[in-house]
PDB file of C-alpha atoms in Angstrom:
ATOM      1  CA  MET A 736      15.649 -16.038 -18.105  1.00 77.00           C
ATOM      2  CA  TYR A 737      14.126 -13.642 -20.627  1.00 91.00           C
ATOM      3  CA  GLN A 738      15.835 -10.436 -19.527  1.00 94.00           C
ATOM      4  CA  ALA A 739      18.737 -10.412 -21.990  1.00 94.00           C
ATOM      5  CA  PHE A 740      16.490 -11.477 -24.892  1.00 95.00           C
ATOM      6  CA  TYR A 741      14.215  -8.501 -24.369  1.00 96.00           C
ATOM      7  CA  GLY A 742      16.924  -5.998 -23.419  1.00 95.00           C
ATOM      8  CA  LEU A 743      15.988  -5.809 -19.715  1.00 96.00           C
ATOM      9  CA  LYS A 744      18.412  -5.333 -16.816  1.00 96.00           C
ATOM     10  CA  GLU A 745      15.980  -6.710 -14.213  1.00 96.00           C
ATOM     11  CA  ASN A 746      12.543  -8.296 -13.831  1.00 96.00           C
ATOM     12  CA  PRO A 747      10.010  -5.576 -14.702  1.00 97.00           C
ATOM     13  CA  PHE A 748       7.056  -7.437 -13.266  1.00 97.00           C
ATOM     14  CA  SER A 749       8.069  -8.679  -9.820  1.00 95.00           C
ATOM     15  CA  ILE A 750       5.142  -8.740  -7.381  1.00 93.00           C
ATOM     16  CA  GLN A 751       7.369  -7.504  -4.575  1.00 92.00           C
ATOM     17  CA  PRO A 752       6.616  -3.891  -3.500  1.00 90.00           C
ATOM     18  CA  ASP A 753       9.281  -1.716  -5.092  1.00 94.00           C
ATOM     19  CA  PRO A 754       8.912   2.081  -5.019  1.00 93.00           C
ATOM     20  CA  ASP A 755      11.365   2.436  -7.942  1.00 94.00           C
ATOM     21  CA  PHE A 756       8.692   0.942 -10.166  1.00 95.00           C
ATOM     22  CA  LEU A 757       5.726   2.956  -8.841  1.00 94.00           C
ATOM     23  CA  PHE A 758       3.480   4.174 -11.613  1.00 95.00           C
ATOM     24  CA  PHE A 759       1.400   7.233 -10.933  1.00 91.00           C
ATOM     25  CA  GLY A 760      -1.842   6.581 -12.712  1.00 87.00           C
ATOM     26  CA  ARG A 761      -4.687   8.986 -12.022  1.00 87.00           C
ATOM     27  CA  ARG A 762      -6.006   7.083  -9.018  1.00 88.00           C
ATOM     28  CA  HIS A 763      -2.653   6.456  -7.370  1.00 91.00           C
ATOM     29  CA  SER A 764      -1.771  10.128  -7.944  1.00 92.00           C
ATOM     30  CA  TYR A 765      -4.854  11.200  -6.114  1.00 92.00           C
ATOM     31  CA  ALA A 766      -4.142   8.743  -3.324  1.00 92.00           C
ATOM     32  CA  TYR A 767      -0.647   9.984  -2.866  1.00 94.00           C
ATOM     33  CA  ALA A 768      -1.654  13.584  -2.919  1.00 94.00           C
ATOM     34  CA  THR A 769      -4.269  12.793  -0.286  1.00 93.00           C
ATOM     35  CA  MET A 770      -1.587  11.230   1.948  1.00 93.00           C
ATOM     36  CA  GLU A 771       0.710  14.194   1.493  1.00 94.00           C
ATOM     37  CA  PHE A 772      -2.150  16.678   2.211  1.00 95.00           C
ATOM     38  CA  GLY A 773      -3.092  14.816   5.428  1.00 94.00           C
ATOM     39  CA  ILE A 774       0.460  14.737   6.701  1.00 94.00           C
ATOM     40  CA  LYS A 775       1.304  18.321   5.909  1.00 93.00           C
ATOM     41  CA  ASN A 776      -1.902  19.585   7.451  1.00 91.00           C
ATOM     42  CA  ARG A 777      -1.344  17.569  10.607  1.00 90.00           C
ATOM     43  CA  ALA A 778      -4.595  15.430  10.173  1.00 92.00           C
ATOM     44  CA  GLY A 779      -5.031  13.263  13.283  1.00 91.00           C
ATOM     45  CA  PHE A 780      -6.453  10.270  11.359  1.00 94.00           C
ATOM     46  CA  MET A 781      -6.030   9.322   7.765  1.00 96.00           C
ATOM     47  CA  VAL A 782      -7.457   6.220   6.063  1.00 96.00           C
ATOM     48  CA  VAL A 783      -6.247   4.777   2.737  1.00 94.00           C
ATOM     49  CA  SER A 784      -7.965   1.559   1.508  1.00 94.00           C
ATOM     50  CA  GLY A 785      -7.824  -0.400  -1.685  1.00 92.00           C
ATOM     51  CA  GLU A 786      -8.404  -3.753  -3.326  1.00 89.00           C
ATOM     52  CA  ILE A 787      -5.924  -6.596  -2.812  1.00 90.00           C
ATOM     53  CA  GLY A 788      -2.926  -6.157  -5.122  1.00 92.00           C
ATOM     54  CA  CYS A 789      -3.629  -2.442  -5.931  1.00 92.00           C
ATOM     55  CA  GLY A 790      -0.282  -1.175  -4.797  1.00 91.00           C
ATOM     56  CA  LYS A 791      -1.049   0.188  -1.274  1.00 92.00           C
ATOM     57  CA  THR A 792       2.247  -1.086   0.178  1.00 90.00           C
ATOM     58  CA  THR A 793       4.348   0.242  -2.767  1.00 92.00           C
ATOM     59  CA  LEU A 794       2.683   3.674  -2.248  1.00 92.00           C
ATOM     60  CA  ILE A 795       3.589   3.559   1.431  1.00 92.00           C
ATOM     61  CA  ARG A 796       7.157   2.662   0.611  1.00 92.00           C
ATOM     62  CA  HIS A 797       7.364   5.679  -1.752  1.00 94.00           C
ATOM     63  CA  LEU A 798       5.809   7.878   0.947  1.00 94.00           C
ATOM     64  CA  LEU A 799       8.394   6.750   3.540  1.00 93.00           C
ATOM     65  CA  ASN A 800      11.222   7.514   1.132  1.00 93.00           C
ATOM     66  CA  ASN A 801       9.954  11.114   0.720  1.00 93.00           C
ATOM     67  CA  LEU A 802       8.833  12.182   4.160  1.00 93.00           C
ATOM     68  CA  SER A 803      10.076  15.324   5.802  1.00 90.00           C
ATOM     69  CA  PRO A 804      12.881  14.924   8.396  1.00 91.00           C
ATOM     70  CA  ASP A 805      10.582  16.704  10.934  1.00 92.00           C
ATOM     71  CA  LEU A 806       8.498  13.506  11.184  1.00 95.00           C
ATOM     72  CA  THR A 807       9.293  10.531  13.406  1.00 96.00           C
ATOM     73  CA  VAL A 808       7.692   7.485  11.826  1.00 96.00           C
ATOM     74  CA  GLY A 809       6.529   4.132  13.196  1.00 96.00           C
ATOM     75  CA  LEU A 810       5.282   1.368  10.913  1.00 94.00           C
ATOM     76  CA  VAL A 811       3.156  -1.447  12.225  1.00 92.00           C
ATOM     77  CA  TYR A 812       2.673  -4.009   9.436  1.00 83.00           C
ATOM     78  CA  ASN A 813       1.949  -7.345  11.162  1.00 73.00           C
ATOM     79  CA  THR A 814      -1.515  -6.648  12.537  1.00 78.00           C
ATOM     80  CA  HIS A 815      -3.916  -9.474  13.353  1.00 72.00           C
ATOM     81  CA  ARG A 816      -7.189  -9.843  15.101  1.00 67.00           C
ATOM     82  CA  GLU A 817      -5.651 -11.356  18.244  1.00 58.00           C
ATOM     83  CA  ILE A 818      -3.312  -8.530  19.136  1.00 64.00           C
ATOM     84  CA  SER A 819      -3.725  -8.180  22.847  1.00 64.00           C
ATOM     85  CA  ASN A 820      -1.995  -4.838  23.362  1.00 83.00           C
ATOM     86  CA  LEU A 821      -1.577  -2.698  20.253  1.00 87.00           C
ATOM     87  CA  LEU A 822       0.467  -0.101  22.164  1.00 91.00           C
ATOM     88  CA  GLU A 823       3.270  -2.601  22.648  1.00 91.00           C
ATOM     89  CA  TRP A 824       3.538  -3.025  18.843  1.00 91.00           C
ATOM     90  CA  ILE A 825       3.412   0.744  18.419  1.00 94.00           C
ATOM     91  CA  MET A 826       6.246   1.170  20.884  1.00 94.00           C
ATOM     92  CA  LEU A 827       8.278  -1.526  19.079  1.00 93.00           C
ATOM     93  CA  SER A 828       7.748   0.269  15.762  1.00 94.00           C
ATOM     94  CA  LEU A 829       9.201   3.384  17.246  1.00 95.00           C
ATOM     95  CA  GLY A 830      12.179   1.672  18.850  1.00 94.00           C
ATOM     96  CA  LEU A 831      10.863   2.209  22.433  1.00 95.00           C
ATOM     97  CA  GLU A 832      11.120  -0.119  25.447  1.00 93.00           C
ATOM     98  CA  TYR A 833       7.922  -2.006  25.997  1.00 90.00           C
ATOM     99  CA  ASP A 834       8.724  -5.398  27.519  1.00 89.00           C
ATOM    100  CA  GLY A 835       7.522  -5.971  31.115  1.00 87.00           C
ATOM    101  CA  LYS A 836       5.645  -2.646  31.382  1.00 88.00           C
ATOM    102  CA  SER A 837       2.081  -2.333  32.671  1.00 91.00           C
ATOM    103  CA  ASN A 838      -0.490  -0.617  30.479  1.00 88.00           C
ATOM    104  CA  VAL A 839      -0.276   2.512  32.578  1.00 93.00           C
ATOM    105  CA  ALA A 840       3.527   2.557  32.270  1.00 94.00           C
ATOM    106  CA  LEU A 841       3.380   2.009  28.523  1.00 93.00           C
ATOM    107  CA  PHE A 842       0.931   4.897  28.093  1.00 93.00           C
ATOM    108  CA  ASP A 843       3.044   7.162  30.265  1.00 94.00           C
ATOM    109  CA  ALA A 844       6.213   6.298  28.312  1.00 95.00           C
ATOM    110  CA  PHE A 845       4.437   6.819  25.031  1.00 94.00           C
ATOM    111  CA  GLN A 846       3.038  10.193  26.082  1.00 93.00           C
ATOM    112  CA  ARG A 847       6.494  11.288  27.307  1.00 94.00           C
ATOM    113  CA  PHE A 848       7.927  10.293  23.919  1.00 95.00           C
ATOM    114  CA  LEU A 849       5.367  12.319  22.027  1.00 95.00           C
ATOM    115  CA  ILE A 850       6.039  15.389  24.159  1.00 93.00           C
ATOM    116  CA  GLU A 851       9.795  14.879  23.790  1.00 94.00           C
ATOM    117  CA  GLN A 852       9.473  14.736  20.024  1.00 95.00           C
ATOM    118  CA  TYR A 853       7.307  17.849  20.053  1.00 92.00           C
ATOM    119  CA  GLY A 854       9.998  19.682  22.004  1.00 92.00           C
ATOM    120  CA  LEU A 855      12.423  18.708  19.252  1.00 94.00           C
ATOM    121  CA  GLY A 856      10.098  20.213  16.690  1.00 92.00           C
ATOM    122  CA  LYS A 857       8.868  16.852  15.387  1.00 93.00           C
ATOM    123  CA  CYS A 858       5.537  15.211  14.963  1.00 92.00           C
ATOM    124  CA  VAL A 859       5.066  11.459  15.275  1.00 96.00           C
ATOM    125  CA  LEU A 860       3.482   9.685  12.308  1.00 96.00           C
ATOM    126  CA  LEU A 861       2.145   6.090  12.920  1.00 96.00           C
ATOM    127  CA  ILE A 862       1.308   4.028   9.852  1.00 96.00           C
ATOM    128  CA  ILE A 863      -0.632   0.816  10.415  1.00 95.00           C
ATOM    129  CA  ASP A 864      -0.713  -1.508   7.347  1.00 91.00           C
ATOM    130  CA  GLU A 865      -3.348  -4.220   6.976  1.00 91.00           C
ATOM    131  CA  ALA A 866      -5.467  -2.204   9.379  1.00 93.00           C
ATOM    132  CA  GLN A 867      -8.614  -4.150   8.423  1.00 93.00           C
ATOM    133  CA  ASN A 868      -7.391  -6.808  10.830  1.00 91.00           C
ATOM    134  CA  LEU A 869      -7.688  -4.602  13.856  1.00 91.00           C
ATOM    135  CA  SER A 870     -10.468  -5.187  16.349  1.00 90.00           C
ATOM    136  CA  PRO A 871     -12.922  -2.414  17.361  1.00 89.00           C
ATOM    137  CA  ASP A 872     -11.156  -2.378  20.748  1.00 88.00           C
ATOM    138  CA  ALA A 873      -7.807  -1.776  19.101  1.00 89.00           C
ATOM    139  CA  LEU A 874      -9.270   1.083  17.033  1.00 90.00           C
ATOM    140  CA  GLU A 875     -10.713   2.645  20.135  1.00 88.00           C
ATOM    141  CA  SER A 876      -7.302   2.427  21.888  1.00 89.00           C
ATOM    142  CA  LEU A 877      -5.895   4.382  18.860  1.00 91.00           C
ATOM    143  CA  ARG A 878      -8.560   7.018  19.297  1.00 88.00           C
ATOM    144  CA  MET A 879      -7.561   7.437  22.929  1.00 87.00           C
ATOM    145  CA  LEU A 880      -3.859   7.753  22.006  1.00 89.00           C
ATOM    146  CA  SER A 881      -4.760  10.515  19.516  1.00 87.00           C
ATOM    147  CA  ASN A 882      -6.108  12.565  22.412  1.00 84.00           C
ATOM    148  CA  ILE A 883      -2.519  13.296  23.601  1.00 83.00           C
ATOM    149  CA  ASN A 884      -2.028  16.873  22.455  1.00 73.00           C
ATOM    150  CA  ALA A 885      -0.025  20.002  23.398  1.00 61.00           C
ATOM    151  CA  ASP A 886      -2.500  22.874  23.479  1.00 63.00           C
ATOM    152  CA  LYS A 887      -3.860  22.997  19.920  1.00 69.00           C
ATOM    153  CA  ASN A 888      -0.973  21.008  18.389  1.00 74.00           C
ATOM    154  CA  GLN A 889      -1.404  17.518  17.118  1.00 82.00           C
ATOM    155  CA  LEU A 890       1.447  15.376  18.499  1.00 91.00           C
ATOM    156  CA  LEU A 891       0.438  12.112  16.874  1.00 94.00           C
ATOM    157  CA  GLN A 892      -0.797  11.448  13.333  1.00 95.00           C
ATOM    158  CA  ILE A 893      -2.225   8.023  12.523  1.00 95.00           C
ATOM    159  CA  MET A 894      -2.533   6.592   8.991  1.00 96.00           C
ATOM    160  CA  LEU A 895      -4.580   3.383   8.635  1.00 96.00           C
ATOM    161  CA  VAL A 896      -3.983   1.394   5.398  1.00 95.00           C
ATOM    162  CA  GLY A 897      -5.979  -1.666   4.512  1.00 93.00           C
ATOM    163  CA  GLN A 898      -8.241  -3.669   2.297  1.00 93.00           C
ATOM    164  CA  PRO A 899     -11.906  -2.775   1.523  1.00 93.00           C
ATOM    165  CA  GLN A 900     -12.972  -4.476   4.777  1.00 93.00           C
ATOM    166  CA  LEU A 901     -11.369  -1.484   6.592  1.00 93.00           C
ATOM    167  CA  LYS A 902     -14.090   0.728   5.126  1.00 90.00           C
ATOM    168  CA  GLU A 903     -16.754  -1.671   6.344  1.00 90.00           C
ATOM    169  CA  LEU A 904     -15.160  -1.859   9.769  1.00 92.00           C
ATOM    170  CA  LEU A 905     -15.206   1.917  10.212  1.00 93.00           C
ATOM    171  CA  MET A 906     -18.897   2.031   9.248  1.00 92.00           C
ATOM    172  CA  ARG A 907     -19.893  -0.032  12.277  1.00 93.00           C
ATOM    173  CA  PRO A 908     -22.318   1.885  14.627  1.00 92.00           C
ATOM    174  CA  ASP A 909     -19.970   1.270  17.584  1.00 91.00           C
ATOM    175  CA  LEU A 910     -17.131   2.975  15.737  1.00 92.00           C
ATOM    176  CA  GLN A 911     -19.020   6.071  14.733  1.00 90.00           C
ATOM    177  CA  GLN A 912     -17.051   8.206  17.167  1.00 89.00           C
ATOM    178  CA  PHE A 913     -13.747   6.925  15.650  1.00 90.00           C
ATOM    179  CA  ALA A 914     -14.973   7.422  12.042  1.00 91.00           C
ATOM    180  CA  GLN A 915     -15.855  11.032  12.823  1.00 92.00           C
ATOM    181  CA  ARG A 916     -12.222  11.657  13.699  1.00 92.00           C
ATOM    182  CA  VAL A 917     -10.990  10.652  10.210  1.00 94.00           C
ATOM    183  CA  GLU A 918     -10.017  13.872   8.444  1.00 94.00           C
ATOM    184  CA  VAL A 919      -8.588  12.408   5.245  1.00 94.00           C
ATOM    185  CA  ASP A 920      -9.528   9.236   3.386  1.00 94.00           C
ATOM    186  CA  PHE A 921      -9.142   7.717  -0.059  1.00 94.00           C
ATOM    187  CA  HIS A 922      -9.992   4.385  -1.636  1.00 93.00           C
ATOM    188  CA  ILE A 923      -7.625   3.148  -4.341  1.00 92.00           C
ATOM    189  CA  LYS A 924      -9.432   1.429  -7.202  1.00 91.00           C
ATOM    190  CA  PRO A 925      -7.770  -0.702  -9.915  1.00 93.00           C
ATOM    191  CA  PHE A 926      -6.323   0.978 -13.014  1.00 93.00           C
ATOM    192  CA  ALA A 927      -8.707   2.203 -15.647  1.00 90.00           C
ATOM    193  CA  VAL A 928      -8.150   0.555 -19.009  1.00 90.00           C
ATOM    194  CA  PRO A 929      -6.119   3.551 -20.491  1.00 89.00           C
ATOM    195  CA  ASP A 930      -3.746   3.393 -17.518  1.00 94.00           C
ATOM    196  CA  VAL A 931      -2.820  -0.219 -18.025  1.00 97.00           C
ATOM    197  CA  GLN A 932      -0.662   0.262 -21.171  1.00 96.00           C
ATOM    198  CA  GLY A 933       1.091   3.187 -19.469  1.00 96.00           C
ATOM    199  CA  TYR A 934       1.736   0.992 -16.431  1.00 97.00           C
ATOM    200  CA  ILE A 935       3.251  -1.744 -18.471  1.00 98.00           C
ATOM    201  CA  GLU A 936       5.428   0.607 -20.543  1.00 97.00           C
ATOM    202  CA  HIS A 937       6.532   2.387 -17.365  1.00 97.00           C
ATOM    203  CA  ARG A 938       7.743  -0.802 -15.704  1.00 98.00           C
ATOM    204  CA  LEU A 939       9.508  -1.943 -18.865  1.00 98.00           C
ATOM    205  CA  ALA A 940      11.358   1.408 -19.128  1.00 97.00           C
ATOM    206  CA  ILE A 941      12.498   1.280 -15.511  1.00 97.00           C
ATOM    207  CA  ALA A 942      13.781  -2.213 -16.206  1.00 97.00           C
ATOM    208  CA  GLY A 943      15.822  -0.946 -19.160  1.00 96.00           C
ATOM    209  CA  ARG A 944      13.609  -1.406 -22.265  1.00 96.00           C
ATOM    210  CA  ASP A 945      13.377   1.731 -24.373  1.00 90.00           C
ATOM    211  CA  THR A 946      11.128   0.419 -27.204  1.00 95.00           C
ATOM    212  CA  PRO A 947       7.556  -0.907 -27.020  1.00 93.00           C
ATOM    213  CA  LEU A 948       7.238  -4.644 -26.266  1.00 97.00           C
ATOM    214  CA  PHE A 949       3.493  -5.262 -25.621  1.00 98.00           C
ATOM    215  CA  THR A 950       1.226  -4.268 -28.459  1.00 97.00           C
ATOM    216  CA  PRO A 951      -1.733  -1.943 -27.668  1.00 97.00           C
ATOM    217  CA  GLU A 952      -4.127  -4.838 -28.362  1.00 97.00           C
ATOM    218  CA  ALA A 953      -2.234  -7.078 -25.897  1.00 98.00           C
ATOM    219  CA  CYS A 954      -2.423  -4.311 -23.227  1.00 98.00           C
ATOM    220  CA  ARG A 955      -6.196  -4.012 -23.696  1.00 97.00           C
ATOM    221  CA  LYS A 956      -6.536  -7.757 -23.315  1.00 97.00           C
ATOM    222  CA  ILE A 957      -4.389  -7.693 -20.142  1.00 98.00           C
ATOM    223  CA  ALA A 958      -6.551  -4.823 -18.745  1.00 97.00           C
ATOM    224  CA  GLU A 959      -9.684  -6.862 -19.380  1.00 96.00           C
ATOM    225  CA  ALA A 960      -8.301 -10.120 -17.930  1.00 96.00           C
ATOM    226  CA  THR A 961      -6.775  -8.553 -14.859  1.00 96.00           C
ATOM    227  CA  GLN A 962      -9.481  -5.954 -14.182  1.00 95.00           C
ATOM    228  CA  GLY A 963      -6.751  -3.399 -13.823  1.00 95.00           C
ATOM    229  CA  VAL A 964      -5.286  -4.842 -10.601  1.00 95.00           C
ATOM    230  CA  PRO A 965      -1.492  -4.176 -10.616  1.00 96.00           C
ATOM    231  CA  ARG A 966      -0.463  -7.495  -8.992  1.00 95.00           C
ATOM    232  CA  ARG A 967      -2.530  -9.465 -11.444  1.00 96.00           C
ATOM    233  CA  ILE A 968      -1.083  -7.418 -14.329  1.00 97.00           C
ATOM    234  CA  ASN A 969       2.417  -8.244 -13.177  1.00 97.00           C
ATOM    235  CA  ILE A 970       1.779 -11.941 -12.969  1.00 96.00           C
ATOM    236  CA  LEU A 971       0.188 -12.102 -16.428  1.00 97.00           C
ATOM    237  CA  CYS A 972       2.902  -9.959 -18.007  1.00 98.00           C
ATOM    238  CA  ASN A 973       5.684 -11.941 -16.441  1.00 97.00           C
ATOM    239  CA  THR A 974       4.183 -15.269 -17.702  1.00 96.00           C
ATOM    240  CA  ALA A 975       3.695 -13.695 -21.136  1.00 97.00           C
ATOM    241  CA  LEU A 976       7.415 -12.793 -21.304  1.00 98.00           C
ATOM    242  CA  VAL A 977       8.324 -16.380 -20.434  1.00 97.00           C
ATOM    243  CA  TYR A 978       6.080 -17.601 -23.305  1.00 97.00           C
ATOM    244  CA  GLY A 979       7.442 -14.926 -25.616  1.00 97.00           C
ATOM    245  CA  PHE A 980      11.039 -15.878 -24.905  1.00 96.00           C
ATOM    246  CA  SER A 981      10.257 -19.568 -25.456  1.00 96.00           C
ATOM    247  CA  ALA A 982       8.666 -18.793 -28.800  1.00 96.00           C
ATOM    248  CA  GLU A 983      11.395 -16.230 -29.660  1.00 95.00           C
ATOM    249  CA  ALA A 984       8.662 -13.589 -30.210  1.00 96.00           C
ATOM    250  CA  GLU A 985      10.037 -10.073 -30.702  1.00 96.00           C
ATOM    251  CA  LEU A 986       6.706  -8.581 -29.563  1.00 97.00           C
ATOM    252  CA  ILE A 987       4.078  -9.707 -27.064  1.00 98.00           C
ATOM    253  CA  ASP A 988       0.805  -9.585 -29.071  1.00 97.00           C
ATOM    254  CA  VAL A 989      -2.822 -10.305 -28.167  1.00 97.00           C
ATOM    255  CA  ASP A 990      -2.580 -13.893 -29.504  1.00 97.00           C
ATOM    256  CA  LEU A 991       0.181 -14.702 -27.113  1.00 97.00           C
ATOM    257  CA  ILE A 992      -1.748 -13.186 -24.213  1.00 97.00           C
ATOM    258  CA  GLU A 993      -4.776 -15.277 -25.134  1.00 96.00           C
ATOM    259  CA  GLU A 994      -2.638 -18.359 -25.210  1.00 96.00           C
ATOM    260  CA  VAL A 995      -1.321 -17.631 -21.724  1.00 96.00           C
ATOM    261  CA  LEU A 996      -4.861 -17.097 -20.463  1.00 95.00           C
ATOM    262  CA  SER A 997      -6.101 -20.299 -22.104  1.00 94.00           C
ATOM    263  CA  ASP A 998      -3.262 -22.346 -20.630  1.00 91.00           C
ATOM    264  CA  LYS A 999      -3.780 -20.797 -17.228  1.00 87.00           C
ATOM    265  CA  ALA A1000      -7.446 -21.698 -17.288  1.00 84.00           C
ATOM    266  CA  GLU A1001      -6.784 -25.284 -18.443  1.00 77.00           C
ATOM    267  CA  PHE A1002      -3.592 -26.118 -16.535  1.00 74.00           C
ATOM    268  CA  GLY A1003      -3.148 -23.530 -13.762  1.00 70.00           C
ATOM    269  CA  ALA A1004      -3.290 -24.784 -10.225  1.00 57.00           C
ATOM    270  CA  LEU A1005      -4.840 -21.441  -9.137  1.00 59.00           C
ATOM    271  CA  PRO A1006      -6.502 -20.038 -12.183  1.00 52.00           C
ATOM    272  CA  ASN A1007      -8.515 -17.454 -10.237  1.00 53.00           C
ATOM    273  CA  ALA A1008      -5.922 -16.504  -7.617  1.00 48.00           C
ATOM    274  CA  GLU A1009      -5.547 -12.893  -6.606  1.00 44.00           C
TER     275      GLU A1009
END
């Protein structure tokens, strides 16, 4: 509703993961570099964690769009605690037959697939999103799968992506053997205050706005109110643009942001929602 008024061609603050809007602040740049390093150096296990709404899924989408063609990729994104056989979901993610097979047959088929890909000059990369939901038994099954090698060559790379609980899970005493196999890891923290203004301006530019819209003071207030979490920033900025459009405000200033925050606190159904 406000796009034409503010010279935008699309919504700049959608909360849907969109790699076209990815902003490489310092911490996200480090996280992405860590991912690339792990993949290029054939790390067996990689772990990327981060707070809710910090852009992990968007980072994965960008990674998937830029991977080398010598990688065969499987993405498991619907993990939950009650998964009875993780290997079935892995086979599904790679487009392999899994229905009606015994555990032994599944393992044999998966091993044959890895060897086949190796023969074609490819490595298999398995990305498991929301990995904090996995049980210790599921993680142990992943460790066993990673033992499938050809001489000294790593046939399978596994990247676990999840919320901070993933870090806590991997610190359990019974998972010490698994944790010692992790070669690359990074925890994405929210944006630092200086990055928030850059993030807002970046998304506005991608959406078609070529002049500043949020004042520096408004950006600082947004950073304070959202604690630098990208999803929270998007929600607050989107609401601010609705308010600004309604008031025919040419710029979004700190007074308007404070009005949004005040109304949210008084009238919002979920004032403290993530």
